Every structure is written in C-alpha cells, then in structure tokens.
Amino acid sequence: MENHAGKRPNRLHNEKSPYLLQHAYNPVDWYSWGDEAFAKAEQENKPIFLSIGYSTCHWCHVMERESFEDEEVAALLNEHFISIKVDREERPDVDHIYMAVCQAVTGSGGWPLTIVMSPEKKPFFAGTYFPKKTKFGRPGMMEILNKLHTVWEADKEKINKTIDRISEAVTPHLDPTGEGNLSDAIFQEAMELYRSSFDEQYGGFGDAPKFPTPHNLLYLLRHSKLHKDEKALAIVEKTLTSMHRGGIYDHVGFGFARYSVDREWLVPHFEKMLYDNALLAYTYLETFEATHIEYYARVAREVFTYVLRDMTDPEGGFYSAEDADSEGEEGKFYVWTPEEVREALGKDIGTFYSNVYDITKHGNFEGHSIPNLIHQTIESFAKRLGKTAEQIIPLLNGAREKLFAVRERRIHPDKDDKILASWNGLMIAALAKGARVLGDERYELAARKAVTFITSKLRKADGRLLARYRDGHAAYLGYVDDYAFLTWGLLELYDATFEEMYLQEALSLTDELLRLFWDKEQGGLFFYGEDAEQLIARPKEIYDGATPSGNGVTAYNLQRLYYLTGRKEFQEYAEKLLHAFGGDIEHYPIGYSFSLMALQLAMNPPSQVVIAGERASEITRKMAAAVRVEYNPLRVVLIHDPKGNLASLAPMAQDKTMVNNKPTLYLCENFACQEPVTDLENL
C-alpha cells in the first residue's frame, strides 16, 4: 500500500472509485465531476483541465508519477485551471463524449485522456498521455499548460473558434445514426472482410496490437453454422487456440490479459479485465458446443476458476479488473526466470517446465520470461520425448500448482474492486452458459448469486438500475450497456434454469430501457437515459469495440425476446434499431458483429421449442437436453411448467400443454408447428 505520510488529501479522498482514490493525495487540487467544479470554473473564469482514466491503466500511472505527483505541475494546474478527475468506468457517458473529441481532433485516442475545456464543458484541446517536459517530439505538460493559459487570457476569440471547429468535427462521431436497409448480402461482405484481415499464421485480425474481440468470433461461429462455411469455423478455432497458447493467457493462474502488444499474442498488456474474460469464456463454450472438442471447454473452466477465485465479491458480484503493474513495474507479478522456476520446482521438474513453457535465460520480456506455448504444443513436446501428452500433463499440472503457490507470495497487482452492472451482466451470461453446456452447478450458483446482488444492491428505491457499487455504496444511473448486458445475462440464465423470474426480469429491464433510452425521432438507443445528467451531447453507439455496443446487444436481445414471448413490439423495435444504424453497419460490417447476430435472427427465424412439463421432471430435462445435442444458436427453448407463470410472459406458450399428463415437446419452425411428442424415442 502506498505511503501517504506527510501528504494532505484532496477532495478525491471522499470518493469510492479506486481510480479517483489513487489520486487522493496528489498535490493537484482535484475535483470530481460535478456542479461544484463547474461553478468554481465559471466564478473564477478558469478553463477546466479534465483527466479521464481507470485504475488498472499503465500509462495513467506513468502520467500520475510524472505530472500529477509533481509540485511544479500541480502549482500550475492549481493556479490557472480547475482540475477534474473522472473514472471512465464509472462515467462512460463523459468518457464517450470526450474520447470522441480526442479522436476527431487528433485522429486517435486512449487513456489517460486529457481534455481542456471551457466552464460550459466545451473542449478546445485534446490529447492522451503527456510527459512533464517535452521529449521525443511529444509536448510536455508544462509547455502545454502555459500555452493554454496564455491563449485563454489573451485570445478568447481564438478559443471560441477552436471550440466551434471541434464541435463541428465531433458531431458525426457522437451520433452515428445513418439509416439503411440491410440485406443478407451483408453476411458475405462481412465474411470477405474477416478473411482479408485474418492472420493465417497467428490467428486474430490485423497486425499488432491485437485485441481478443470475442464477439467477432461469436458471429463467425454462427455464420459457419448457417452458411456451412468451414473457413469461418477455422478462423475461430485458429484464433482461440493461438490466444490460449500465447502469453496473453496466464498459464500459471489462468485468465486472459486485455490485449497483446505483438502479432503473436506473446507480450500482453498485463491488466486483466472482467469483460474480456466473460466474453472469452462464453466464446470458448460456444466453440465447444459447435465442435465438441474438450479443449475449448477446459479453457472456459480455467477462466471461471480465475474469476471465481480472484474476482468475486463474497456477496456475489464480480470485480472489474486487475492492474498490469505491481511494485511500479508492468508485468512483474507474472514473469519468471529459469532460476525462479527451478527454485520453486526443483532442478529436474523446473528445467522440464521451463523447456515446455519457453522460460529461458535471455527471456522474452525485458530479461524475464512470459510462459507461453506459441512455438510448441504440449503434444509436440511430448512427442519429441517419445511420450504422449496424457503422460506429461499431470506432471505439468502439479508444477503449475506449485508455481501458483509461489507466485501468490509475490506482491499482487492492485485490484479494482468496484462492481459494474454492465460487466457483471457479461459474466452472468458466460457462467449461465457454462452451467448449461458443462452441467456444472457451481456456475449456475455463481450466476444466480450475481443476479441477486445486482437486483438488491444496484437499484434505486423506484427500481431504476444503477451502474456501480463499491464499499456499500451504489451510484450513477445505469447506462444503455448496463441494461443491455444484464438482459443478455438474464436470458442466458433463463436458458440454463428455465425459471420464469429471470425471463420476467429481462422483460422488465427491456421495457424500462426502451422507455428511458429510445430515440423517438431517429430510432436507436442513447447512451444515457432521459432522466440522467444531460451533457453537451447525447451520444449513441453502435460500433462494437473492446466490448460490444449496447445498441448491438439490445438488437440481439430484442430478437430473442420476440421469439421467446411472441411480443411483436420487440421485433418492431429491433427492426427500427437496425434500420437506424443500417448505413453505418453496411459501410464496415465487421465493426458491428452483435448487430449482425441480431440480423441473423431476423433473417433466419429460429426454431422454437416449448416443452410442457414440470421443470424438475427427469423426462422434461432430458427432452431439453436432447434438442440441444446439435449446435444450433438460432434455437429458442422454453419450459411451460403447469405450476409456473410462463403463459403470462410468453403468450405463444399458452396453448402448449401436456398431452395425457406427460411431458410434451412442441417444435415450431418457419411459422408452423409439428405434432407434439411425448416420448424420447420419437423426439
């Protein structure tokens, strides 16, 4: 823990965000985002220095050490600016707007995000990381701040012209609504783009840096099934295998890092994010469903082991992230030397493990080694020894457990233990799918517990969903992602348990989402609700970045809800949403994979299975399992328990009742239903 002896805290000392608390003892007179700061700026006629980041951001730490802990920089900021610090994960609405500004002004973006703006929140300068003093062609904070102060005092006309130019440039970035009618030709267009950007040697798309973007792989899995496209499946398998073999995967403690700085997936940016691990676990599970290859199930289990061990609050919510840095060094917690491995495992086993996992004298990362299997598999290594993988895997597993125990004694990276409704929704979706696909009750229990946590802790008295919980305190009205991702998780949990309460909650959230976020003029969903703080813009997002967009996931959820319940308005909203963004999607379809998955559902009506019977009945459960033997991502399954209330939620199930008092399966395809089946043989 950092030593703050002799330092006076600033206003951030009273915040809950781990990121803001990291800056609570800076000499900078920080404000959090709020009326107090803006009133002060207006009263004193000072520009606002806005700094946005998150607690596990490596370059945010660097900029803090170089500038925000520096008395000289702090004196300049305190005299001439009102300084505001924002956690982008708590206020994605603020981050979204000013990141769009940075991208429009500079052509790129990232964190830390640095904005200078008027007291009216109108920006006239944008950038990312800056050192204290100018070096290597990058302007320094001292130079930037002095110049901006001079212009602010001497040339307000220039400032206002810059504000107007930026406002004009950023408008298209904040409202991407470009209408268009999508046809099924877009699926082949997307496939051609995926093929052309696919890295045949190492998997993934494009060159370095490489991000997992598992939602692209999910779309390709479904495309491969619908279009019998073997290449699409090959892209998925190659990418998932390469990522898991790379250093982006933690071979000692499990879980994936955020991205790889190189093409080979060797050197990660070592921070681990909840959303990546949720989406990746879900994708490995779906690939297991599609291929029945146990390897993919094993990776998903390992990711769940990491999340349930290290990222789960005792009350059931999931923490946000783990830092890349420990002891001030990026990756220090995760890397090894051959000597350290031999000391932990003994000479023979240590040498053996190092030979398998590429732990060498010269290292592959700043003189140390990141364990990886990029250039050899366990199978190929075993073959060279004249053994099988099955013969050496128990030895490697035992070695890994000992290394993990040794690593646990190291100083750990900081953990961002705030609980976000949106990212928890993604992990609920993954765990629920894991419960269904792998038949593991632990995952179902964890998903249930997380839903209970969110519905009890992240709600206002009137039921309004909130975005963040930490240290007994929930705050910030939920954003579109909170509603969309949690609804997805609830639909997956219904699919795993068939308990109507999860379907009911998904319906309630969707109704509230449409009421608070829907753009009645142009269609689509705004990023924040009509009841929230109104910022300088009310953006909409459809592009799928590191996480999928709330609009894309909602389009997918709406289609599923329509086929589950028969409520026509859900289909109509989904069609309007896809039409509202159709022009953008058509322009670059692989940037909108979740929207494409919604379109798959719209253009390929799924088969609907209703099983009338008691949910606890063995025959009912066997029927549900039987219809899922074959991978079919477009199928929806409901259980109409005579003791339940499904008929009130899904009118299409009302007339599907047990025949001769036996569990009965109804299959409907292409808007026509087949004869009901009451025995497993005929199924």
XYZ file of C-alpha atoms in Angstrom:
683
model
C 0.000 0.000 0.000
C 1.305 3.456 -0.930
C 2.718 5.572 1.870
C 0.866 8.907 2.194
C 2.682 10.032 5.324
C 3.002 13.816 5.449
C 0.687 14.358 2.474
C -2.615 16.156 2.677
C -5.595 14.555 0.944
C -7.547 16.434 -1.716
C -11.298 16.208 -2.413
C -10.979 12.787 -4.057
C -10.317 11.332 -0.613
C -14.095 11.055 -0.152
C -14.769 9.176 -3.412
C -15.485 5.455 -3.839
C -13.738 4.905 -7.189
C -10.379 3.111 -6.797
C -9.054 5.270 -9.651
C -10.034 8.545 -8.005
C -8.694 7.308 -4.673
C -5.328 6.637 -6.338
C -5.144 10.412 -6.901
C -6.462 11.440 -3.475
C -3.007 12.500 -2.203
C -1.787 14.293 -5.329
C -0.813 17.937 -4.767
C -3.240 18.745 -7.618
C -6.432 20.280 -6.225
C -8.664 17.712 -7.917
C -12.444 17.882 -8.119
C -14.697 15.005 -9.108
C -17.121 15.644 -11.969
C -19.975 17.741 -10.572
C -21.605 21.122 -10.131
C -19.052 22.343 -7.581
C -16.204 22.214 -10.100
C -18.112 23.858 -12.942
C -19.449 26.634 -10.692
C -15.907 27.306 -9.449
C -14.566 27.471 -13.016
C -17.295 29.916 -14.045
C -16.901 32.053 -10.945
C -13.124 32.345 -11.394
C -13.207 32.401 -15.215
C -10.777 29.485 -15.482
C -10.590 26.680 -18.039
C -11.160 23.119 -16.885
C -8.403 20.535 -17.042
C -10.202 17.181 -17.390
C -8.255 13.945 -16.921
C -10.009 10.623 -17.583
C -8.598 7.164 -16.917
C -9.147 3.974 -14.954
C -7.415 2.264 -12.070
C -5.616 -0.506 -13.990
C -4.302 1.774 -16.777
C -0.494 1.605 -17.038
C 0.034 4.972 -18.764
C -2.352 6.616 -16.308
C 0.033 5.520 -13.555
C 3.001 6.870 -15.503
C 1.372 10.274 -16.034
C 0.430 10.447 -12.368
C 4.010 9.785 -11.262
C 5.494 12.233 -13.780
C 2.985 15.077 -13.528
C 0.173 14.790 -11.000
C 2.513 13.953 -8.117
C 4.852 16.759 -9.195
C 4.670 20.002 -7.200
C 5.617 22.172 -10.191
C 2.859 20.782 -12.434
C 0.374 20.890 -9.556
C 1.148 24.548 -8.861
C 0.458 25.442 -12.489
C -2.804 23.483 -12.556
C -3.970 24.854 -9.214
C -3.276 28.470 -10.142
C -4.708 28.624 -13.661
C -7.139 25.691 -14.075
C -9.936 23.841 -12.325
C -8.852 20.182 -12.421
C -11.384 17.353 -12.680
C -10.602 13.650 -12.443
C -13.038 11.068 -13.921
C -13.083 7.263 -13.738
C -14.142 6.232 -17.236
C -15.695 3.013 -15.917
C -17.982 4.959 -13.561
C -18.802 7.681 -16.077
C -18.646 6.081 -19.533
C -21.038 8.807 -20.725
C -18.486 11.541 -20.008
C -15.650 9.412 -21.360
C -17.566 8.557 -24.538
C -18.142 12.205 -25.444
C -14.630 13.470 -24.784
C -12.950 10.418 -26.308
C -14.899 11.203 -29.489
C -13.494 14.740 -29.250
C -9.942 13.416 -28.915
C -10.370 11.074 -31.882
C -11.867 13.830 -34.026
C -9.091 16.308 -33.132
C -6.021 14.033 -33.108
C -7.073 11.018 -35.175
C -6.527 8.642 -32.266
C -7.442 8.165 -28.628
C -6.669 6.248 -25.472
C -6.135 6.652 -21.760
C -5.181 8.714 -19.919
C -7.457 11.089 -21.809
C -6.551 14.763 -21.435
C -9.092 17.484 -22.252
C -9.039 21.225 -21.641
C -12.422 22.919 -21.911
C -14.458 25.966 -21.003
C -16.590 26.144 -17.826
C -19.536 25.268 -20.141
C -17.824 21.877 -20.787
C -16.917 22.804 -24.389
C -13.469 21.408 -25.305
C -10.708 23.326 -27.090
C -7.744 20.965 -26.521
C -7.497 17.157 -26.508
C -4.793 14.516 -26.209
C -3.810 11.436 -24.225
C -0.568 10.885 -22.291
C 1.872 13.777 -21.942
C 5.205 13.706 -20.064
C 6.040 16.534 -17.696
C 8.529 18.101 -20.077
C 8.726 17.972 -23.867
C 10.722 14.979 -25.118
C 10.968 12.760 -28.194
C 8.747 15.172 -30.102
C 5.901 14.828 -27.600
C 4.936 18.144 -25.968
C 5.194 18.270 -22.190
C 2.573 19.208 -19.628
C 4.413 22.347 -18.506
C 4.625 23.683 -22.044
C 1.007 22.774 -22.888
C -0.462 24.270 -19.721
C 1.481 27.525 -20.047
C 0.459 27.965 -23.695
C -3.201 27.199 -22.988
C -3.259 29.608 -20.061
C -1.745 32.365 -22.224
C -4.289 31.863 -25.007
C -7.171 31.682 -22.518
C -6.170 35.018 -21.001
C -5.251 36.846 -24.207
C -7.327 35.468 -27.088
C -10.841 34.259 -26.190
C -11.849 34.699 -29.831
C -9.315 32.058 -30.865
C -10.595 29.759 -28.102
C -14.205 30.175 -29.284
C -13.264 29.482 -32.916
C -11.458 26.314 -31.818
C -14.499 25.241 -29.781
C -16.745 25.735 -32.835
C -14.391 23.768 -35.125
C -14.163 20.902 -32.658
C -17.943 20.868 -32.163
C -18.458 20.617 -35.928
C -15.835 17.877 -36.306
C -17.090 15.729 -33.449
C -20.843 15.757 -34.204
C -20.711 12.791 -36.661
C -18.749 10.751 -34.081
C -21.365 11.267 -31.376
C -24.474 10.465 -33.422
C -23.673 7.675 -35.859
C -27.279 7.223 -36.920
C -27.046 6.601 -40.656
C -30.175 4.885 -41.888
C -30.047 1.951 -44.246
C -31.899 -1.199 -45.213
C -29.748 -4.251 -44.631
C -29.957 -7.317 -46.871
C -28.457 -10.781 -46.468
C -25.653 -9.756 -48.865
C -24.014 -8.118 -45.851
C -23.131 -11.525 -44.394
C -20.878 -12.405 -47.324
C -19.426 -8.884 -47.371
C -18.534 -9.295 -43.703
C -17.002 -12.711 -44.351
C -14.768 -11.293 -47.098
C -13.551 -8.580 -44.725
C -12.867 -11.119 -41.963
C -10.954 -13.315 -44.428
C -8.848 -10.427 -45.725
C -7.870 -9.182 -42.256
C -7.351 -12.651 -40.715
C -3.798 -13.531 -39.659
C -3.329 -17.040 -41.068
C -0.168 -17.664 -39.043
C -1.148 -16.483 -35.564
C -4.906 -16.025 -35.688
C -6.797 -12.873 -34.870
C -7.261 -9.917 -37.164
C -4.801 -7.353 -38.423
C -1.371 -6.657 -37.009
C -0.140 -5.526 -33.607
C -1.551 -4.599 -31.181
C -4.099 -7.420 -31.144
C -7.287 -7.440 -29.104
C -9.358 -10.586 -28.464
C -12.722 -9.069 -29.624
C -14.518 -12.384 -28.950
C -17.827 -11.026 -30.279
C -16.323 -11.237 -33.788
C -15.633 -14.923 -33.204
C -19.160 -15.480 -31.889
C -20.584 -14.040 -35.089
C -18.269 -16.220 -37.196
C -19.328 -19.343 -35.277
C -22.947 -18.634 -36.115
C -22.099 -17.756 -39.708
C -20.253 -21.058 -40.081
C -23.351 -22.933 -38.912
C -25.862 -21.002 -41.014
C -23.832 -20.950 -44.220
C -21.896 -24.202 -43.757
C -18.743 -22.103 -44.045
C -15.754 -24.149 -42.876
C -13.390 -21.196 -43.254
C -15.360 -19.185 -40.689
C -15.030 -22.007 -38.150
C -11.325 -22.396 -38.977
C -10.755 -18.692 -38.245
C -12.437 -19.072 -34.851
C -10.503 -22.194 -33.890
C -7.149 -20.827 -35.006
C -7.679 -17.583 -33.093
C -8.903 -19.196 -29.873
C -6.071 -21.742 -29.912
C -3.412 -19.106 -30.636
C -4.638 -16.770 -27.893
C -4.677 -19.540 -25.325
C -1.170 -20.681 -26.291
C 0.162 -17.122 -26.167
C 1.418 -15.033 -23.286
C -1.859 -13.093 -23.295
C -3.151 -16.119 -21.356
C -1.941 -16.576 -17.785
C -0.696 -20.179 -17.877
C 0.027 -20.175 -14.140
C -3.094 -18.545 -12.660
C -5.489 -18.617 -15.664
C -7.456 -15.799 -17.243
C -6.732 -13.518 -20.203
C -4.995 -10.157 -20.294
C -6.539 -7.231 -22.164
C -4.543 -7.355 -25.386
C -1.234 -8.331 -26.949
C 1.297 -5.700 -27.985
C 2.612 -8.015 -30.732
C 1.198 -10.068 -33.566
C 1.999 -13.445 -31.949
C -0.070 -12.894 -28.755
C 3.186 -13.185 -26.756
C 3.538 -9.988 -24.722
C 0.278 -8.833 -23.176
C -0.704 -5.557 -21.692
C -0.848 -7.400 -18.387
C -4.048 -5.962 -16.936
C -6.955 -8.404 -16.731
C -10.466 -7.096 -17.344
C -13.674 -8.800 -16.257
C -15.378 -8.121 -19.599
C -12.646 -9.836 -21.650
C -12.733 -12.947 -19.507
C -16.541 -13.088 -19.578
C -16.794 -12.723 -23.362
C -13.915 -15.125 -23.992
C -15.302 -17.804 -21.661
C -18.649 -17.510 -23.459
C -16.955 -17.852 -26.856
C -14.840 -20.866 -25.861
C -18.037 -22.502 -24.565
C -19.911 -21.860 -27.784
C -16.969 -23.229 -29.777
C -17.126 -26.346 -27.605
C -20.837 -26.616 -28.434
C -20.060 -26.307 -32.145
C -17.118 -28.720 -32.237
C -17.477 -30.995 -29.165
C -13.704 -30.592 -28.697
C -12.992 -30.800 -24.968
C -10.047 -28.393 -25.176
C -12.372 -25.401 -25.546
C -14.418 -26.452 -22.523
C -11.216 -26.768 -20.491
C -10.155 -23.206 -21.275
C -13.596 -21.905 -20.250
C -13.371 -23.843 -16.974
C -9.945 -22.347 -16.289
C -11.236 -18.810 -16.905
C -14.085 -19.471 -14.483
C -11.577 -20.792 -11.944
C -9.719 -17.479 -12.146
C -12.858 -15.332 -11.915
C -14.453 -17.258 -9.043
C -11.157 -17.379 -7.148
C -9.840 -13.844 -7.638
C -12.595 -11.606 -8.990
C -15.692 -12.483 -6.969
C -17.042 -10.476 -4.056
C -18.204 -12.577 -1.077
C -21.730 -11.263 -1.675
C -21.737 -12.424 -5.278
C -20.811 -9.516 -7.536
C -17.727 -9.569 -9.771
C -14.838 -7.104 -9.527
C -13.799 -5.045 -12.530
C -10.100 -5.544 -13.184
C -6.574 -6.327 -12.035
C -3.711 -3.947 -12.723
C -0.854 -4.506 -15.161
C 1.657 -3.092 -12.669
C 2.980 -4.301 -9.354
C 5.781 -2.659 -7.406
C 5.714 0.040 -10.106
C 6.655 -2.369 -12.906
C 4.417 -3.643 -15.665
C 4.079 -7.438 -15.650
C 6.433 -8.039 -12.715
C 3.920 -10.295 -10.965
C 3.571 -12.602 -13.994
C 7.105 -13.179 -15.354
C 9.748 -15.745 -14.443
C 13.411 -16.638 -14.779
C 14.653 -20.257 -15.085
C 16.284 -19.853 -11.658
C 12.974 -18.877 -10.031
C 11.227 -21.850 -11.624
C 13.952 -24.293 -10.527
C 13.873 -22.874 -7.014
C 10.124 -23.458 -6.850
C 10.036 -26.894 -8.510
C 13.482 -28.409 -8.072
C 16.131 -28.697 -10.786
C 14.662 -31.503 -12.899
C 10.991 -30.540 -12.887
C 11.931 -26.848 -13.094
C 14.043 -27.400 -16.193
C 11.319 -29.567 -17.708
C 8.620 -26.933 -17.098
C 10.831 -24.141 -18.438
C 11.532 -26.107 -21.618
C 7.808 -26.600 -22.217
C 6.751 -23.011 -21.482
C 9.624 -21.068 -23.100
C 11.200 -19.808 -19.882
C 14.771 -19.076 -20.915
C 17.961 -17.423 -19.728
C 17.585 -14.473 -22.109
C 13.825 -14.200 -21.655
C 11.138 -12.883 -23.969
C 10.166 -9.769 -21.978
C 12.726 -7.348 -20.545
C 15.110 -10.128 -19.479
C 12.347 -12.267 -17.957
C 10.020 -14.841 -19.476
C 6.288 -14.880 -20.038
C 5.161 -18.539 -20.011
C 3.704 -19.486 -23.404
C 3.190 -22.343 -25.872
C 3.435 -20.310 -29.086
C 6.191 -22.282 -30.801
C 5.354 -25.728 -29.488
C 2.376 -27.527 -28.044
C 2.390 -29.882 -25.105
C 1.596 -32.611 -27.649
C 4.606 -31.781 -29.866
C 6.925 -31.532 -26.857
C 5.732 -34.891 -25.525
C 6.215 -36.480 -28.947
C 9.867 -35.390 -29.017
C 10.298 -37.212 -25.706
C 8.606 -40.319 -27.079
C 5.648 -39.801 -24.767
C 2.008 -38.772 -25.110
C 0.528 -35.520 -23.837
C -1.581 -37.513 -21.375
C 1.631 -38.834 -19.803
C 3.182 -35.438 -19.101
C 0.095 -33.291 -18.386
C -0.268 -34.483 -14.734
C 3.383 -33.522 -14.150
C 2.845 -30.074 -15.697
C -0.369 -29.533 -13.713
C 1.410 -30.331 -10.456
C 4.234 -27.962 -11.384
C 1.768 -25.201 -12.254
C 0.063 -25.529 -8.871
C 3.415 -25.166 -7.067
C 4.357 -22.151 -9.198
C 0.980 -20.585 -8.482
C 1.529 -21.050 -4.728
C 4.949 -19.386 -5.021
C 3.527 -16.541 -7.128
C 0.786 -15.923 -4.557
C 3.524 -14.830 -2.143
C 4.597 -12.046 -4.512
C 3.219 -8.522 -4.192
C -0.026 -8.608 -6.169
C -1.156 -6.031 -8.707
C -3.900 -3.756 -7.412
C -7.447 -4.953 -7.884
C -10.229 -2.609 -8.946
C -12.956 -3.994 -6.723
C -15.842 -1.847 -7.886
C -18.774 -3.831 -9.263
C -20.259 -2.676 -12.571
C -23.742 -3.800 -13.583
C -22.745 -3.985 -17.261
C -19.658 -6.175 -16.911
C -21.422 -8.329 -14.319
C -24.133 -8.921 -16.919
C -21.491 -10.304 -19.292
C -20.081 -12.638 -16.633
C -23.575 -13.809 -15.698
C -24.144 -14.658 -19.372
C -20.903 -16.647 -19.509
C -21.459 -18.529 -16.241
C -25.058 -19.345 -17.142
C -23.922 -20.731 -20.467
C -21.215 -22.676 -18.635
C -23.831 -24.151 -16.294
C -25.959 -25.273 -19.237
C -23.210 -26.502 -21.560
C -20.942 -28.111 -18.958
C -23.626 -29.178 -16.474
C -21.732 -27.593 -13.575
C -23.964 -26.336 -10.769
C -21.200 -24.095 -9.362
C -21.509 -21.828 -12.371
C -25.281 -21.675 -12.085
C -24.996 -20.800 -8.395
C -22.463 -18.045 -9.112
C -24.654 -16.573 -11.857
C -27.745 -16.648 -9.618
C -25.849 -15.035 -6.749
C -24.616 -12.235 -9.011
C -28.143 -11.526 -10.259
C -29.361 -11.359 -6.658
C -26.504 -8.982 -5.824
C -27.347 -6.625 -8.683
C -31.102 -6.650 -8.180
C -30.694 -5.980 -4.450
C -27.682 -3.619 -4.363
C -27.717 -1.816 -7.715
C -31.236 -0.475 -7.728
C -32.823 2.769 -6.622
C -35.957 2.609 -4.493
C -38.068 3.131 -7.626
C -36.354 0.174 -9.340
C -34.046 2.222 -11.605
C -30.875 0.251 -12.387
C -27.616 1.788 -11.168
C -24.206 1.383 -12.758
C -21.626 0.999 -9.981
C -21.370 -0.474 -6.485
C -18.396 -0.232 -4.165
C -17.823 -0.203 -0.433
C -21.535 -0.324 0.412
C -22.445 2.487 -1.962
C -24.300 2.285 -5.309
C -24.248 5.241 -7.702
C -24.781 6.554 -11.243
C -27.949 5.896 -13.205
C -27.456 2.829 -15.375
C -26.333 3.346 -18.961
C -27.520 1.517 -22.068
C -24.747 -1.088 -21.618
C -25.909 -1.866 -18.084
C -29.406 -2.672 -19.311
C -28.308 -4.499 -22.466
C -25.606 -6.700 -20.931
C -27.618 -7.581 -17.841
C -30.602 -8.515 -20.008
C -28.352 -10.801 -22.043
C -27.139 -12.431 -18.822
C -30.709 -12.927 -17.602
C -31.750 -14.542 -20.901
C -28.811 -16.949 -20.636
C -29.743 -17.751 -17.047
C -33.323 -18.433 -18.094
C -31.922 -20.701 -20.812
C -29.928 -22.597 -18.171
C -32.606 -22.867 -15.461
C -35.981 -22.206 -17.192
C -37.011 -20.220 -14.129
C -39.551 -17.622 -15.212
C -38.268 -14.967 -12.808
C -35.184 -14.443 -14.992
C -37.282 -14.053 -18.121
C -39.581 -11.699 -16.218
C -36.616 -9.575 -15.106
C -35.259 -9.473 -18.674
C -38.636 -8.256 -19.919
C -38.894 -5.588 -17.204
C -35.392 -4.281 -17.929
C -36.097 -4.163 -21.662
C -39.344 -2.262 -21.173
C -37.536 0.271 -18.978
C -34.636 0.520 -21.422
C -36.960 1.371 -24.305
C -38.788 3.933 -22.174
C -35.666 5.751 -20.960
C -33.194 5.437 -23.831
C -35.115 5.135 -27.125
C -34.670 7.936 -29.674
C -38.248 8.603 -30.723
C -37.186 10.698 -33.728
C -34.406 8.724 -35.390
C -34.516 5.342 -33.684
C -31.794 3.583 -31.747
C -30.795 3.964 -28.105
C -28.985 6.873 -26.500
C -26.011 6.092 -24.285
C -27.614 7.570 -21.165
C -31.241 7.837 -20.117
C -33.586 10.792 -20.389
C -33.588 11.022 -16.577
C -29.782 11.336 -16.325
C -27.454 14.357 -16.291
C -27.660 15.980 -19.723
C -24.149 16.558 -21.076
C -23.016 18.655 -24.076
C -24.240 15.835 -26.325
C -26.420 12.771 -26.020
C -24.478 10.177 -27.981
C -25.480 6.851 -29.460
C -23.053 3.999 -30.057
C -23.463 1.018 -32.398
C -19.799 0.158 -33.038
C -18.506 -2.912 -31.204
C -15.133 -2.121 -29.640
C -13.438 -3.983 -26.780
C -16.967 -4.629 -25.537
C -19.979 -4.865 -27.833
C -22.243 -1.831 -28.080
C -25.395 -1.542 -26.007
C -27.372 -0.980 -29.210
C -25.985 -4.110 -30.875
C -26.616 -6.318 -27.840
C -30.107 -4.854 -27.438
C -30.958 -5.588 -31.084
C -29.927 -9.199 -30.398
C -31.844 -9.333 -27.093
C -34.991 -7.918 -28.721
C -34.968 -10.586 -31.409
C -34.543 -13.336 -28.812
C -37.305 -11.894 -26.656
C -39.639 -11.767 -29.638
C -39.081 -15.453 -30.405
C -39.324 -16.386 -26.718
C -42.507 -14.459 -25.953
C -44.196 -13.669 -29.248
C -44.431 -9.971 -28.314
C -44.444 -8.323 -31.731
C -43.259 -4.917 -30.485
C -39.840 -6.377 -29.670
C -39.329 -7.422 -33.272
C -40.511 -3.996 -34.460
C -38.066 -2.190 -32.176
C -35.233 -4.470 -33.339
C -36.052 -3.721 -36.980
C -36.175 0.037 -36.316
C -32.876 -0.115 -34.422
C -31.060 -1.974 -37.198
C -32.567 0.351 -39.813
C -31.471 3.429 -37.837
C -27.830 2.322 -37.987
C -28.028 0.347 -41.244
C -25.889 2.782 -43.223
C -23.062 2.624 -40.685
C -23.245 -1.168 -40.463
C -23.224 -1.509 -44.237
C -20.146 0.700 -44.519
C -17.961 -1.628 -42.390
C -19.948 -4.685 -41.263
C -17.222 -6.378 -39.201
C -17.274 -3.425 -36.802
C -20.824 -4.403 -35.811
C -20.751 -8.122 -35.054
C -23.582 -8.071 -32.488
C -25.815 -6.199 -34.898
C -25.014 -8.876 -37.483
C -26.026 -11.563 -34.970
C -29.331 -9.761 -34.474
C -29.729 -9.634 -38.255
C -29.050 -13.381 -38.438
C -32.015 -13.928 -36.125
C -34.187 -11.536 -38.117
C -33.438 -13.187 -41.462
C -33.349 -16.795 -40.240
C -36.311 -17.261 -37.894
C -35.186 -19.747 -35.250
C -36.908 -22.961 -34.383
C -38.968 -22.605 -31.218
C -39.203 -25.466 -28.766
C -41.759 -25.467 -25.971
C -41.658 -28.343 -23.508
C -44.822 -28.637 -21.456
C -43.986 -30.379 -18.221
C -42.729 -29.896 -14.699
C -39.338 -28.247 -14.709
C -37.977 -30.703 -12.131
C -39.127 -33.769 -14.090
C -36.318 -36.003 -15.348
C -38.101 -36.536 -18.685
C -38.580 -32.778 -19.139
C -34.883 -32.204 -18.502
C -33.902 -34.998 -20.891
C -36.101 -33.507 -23.590
C -34.437 -30.107 -23.126
C -31.001 -31.731 -23.326
C -31.929 -33.785 -26.396
C -32.879 -30.764 -28.501
C -29.516 -29.194 -27.695
C -27.241 -32.048 -28.722
C -26.688 -30.410 -32.093
C -25.237 -26.893 -32.082
C -27.984 -24.513 -33.142
C -27.503 -20.932 -31.948
C -30.808 -19.875 -33.508
C -32.998 -22.220 -31.461
C -35.029 -20.929 -28.509
C -36.284 -23.290 -25.808
C -38.977 -22.707 -23.166
C -40.380 -24.955 -20.473
C -44.068 -24.477 -19.751
C -44.400 -25.768 -16.208
C -48.077 -26.079 -15.255
C -47.181 -24.632 -11.834
C -45.355 -21.648 -13.329
C -46.441 -18.399 -14.969
C -44.787 -18.735 -18.386
C -48.090 -18.293 -20.216
C -48.410 -14.742 -18.874
C -44.894 -13.870 -20.056
C -44.947 -15.767 -23.343
C -48.446 -15.931 -24.828
C -47.157 -18.257 -27.574
C -46.793 -20.990 -24.902
C -50.369 -20.727 -23.603
C -51.854 -23.474 -25.762
C -48.864 -25.813 -25.442
C -49.823 -28.069 -22.573
C -49.076 -31.642 -21.509
C -50.711 -34.426 -23.538
C -52.081 -37.339 -21.486
C -50.447 -35.775 -18.437
C -46.971 -36.484 -19.888
C -44.134 -34.039 -20.585
C -44.741 -32.943 -24.163
C -42.454 -31.266 -26.673
C -43.705 -28.838 -29.317
C -41.399 -27.856 -32.188
C -42.280 -24.879 -34.392
C -40.262 -23.897 -37.448
C -40.961 -21.457 -40.264
C -44.159 -20.334 -38.517
C -45.603 -23.861 -38.432
C -45.706 -26.370 -35.549
C -45.181 -30.099 -35.802
C -47.119 -32.805 -33.980
C -46.375 -32.787 -30.238
C -44.039 -35.527 -28.975
C -44.381 -37.238 -25.598
C -41.603 -39.853 -25.666
C -37.877 -39.510 -26.093
C -37.622 -42.086 -28.885
C -39.841 -40.105 -31.250
C -38.016 -36.918 -30.292
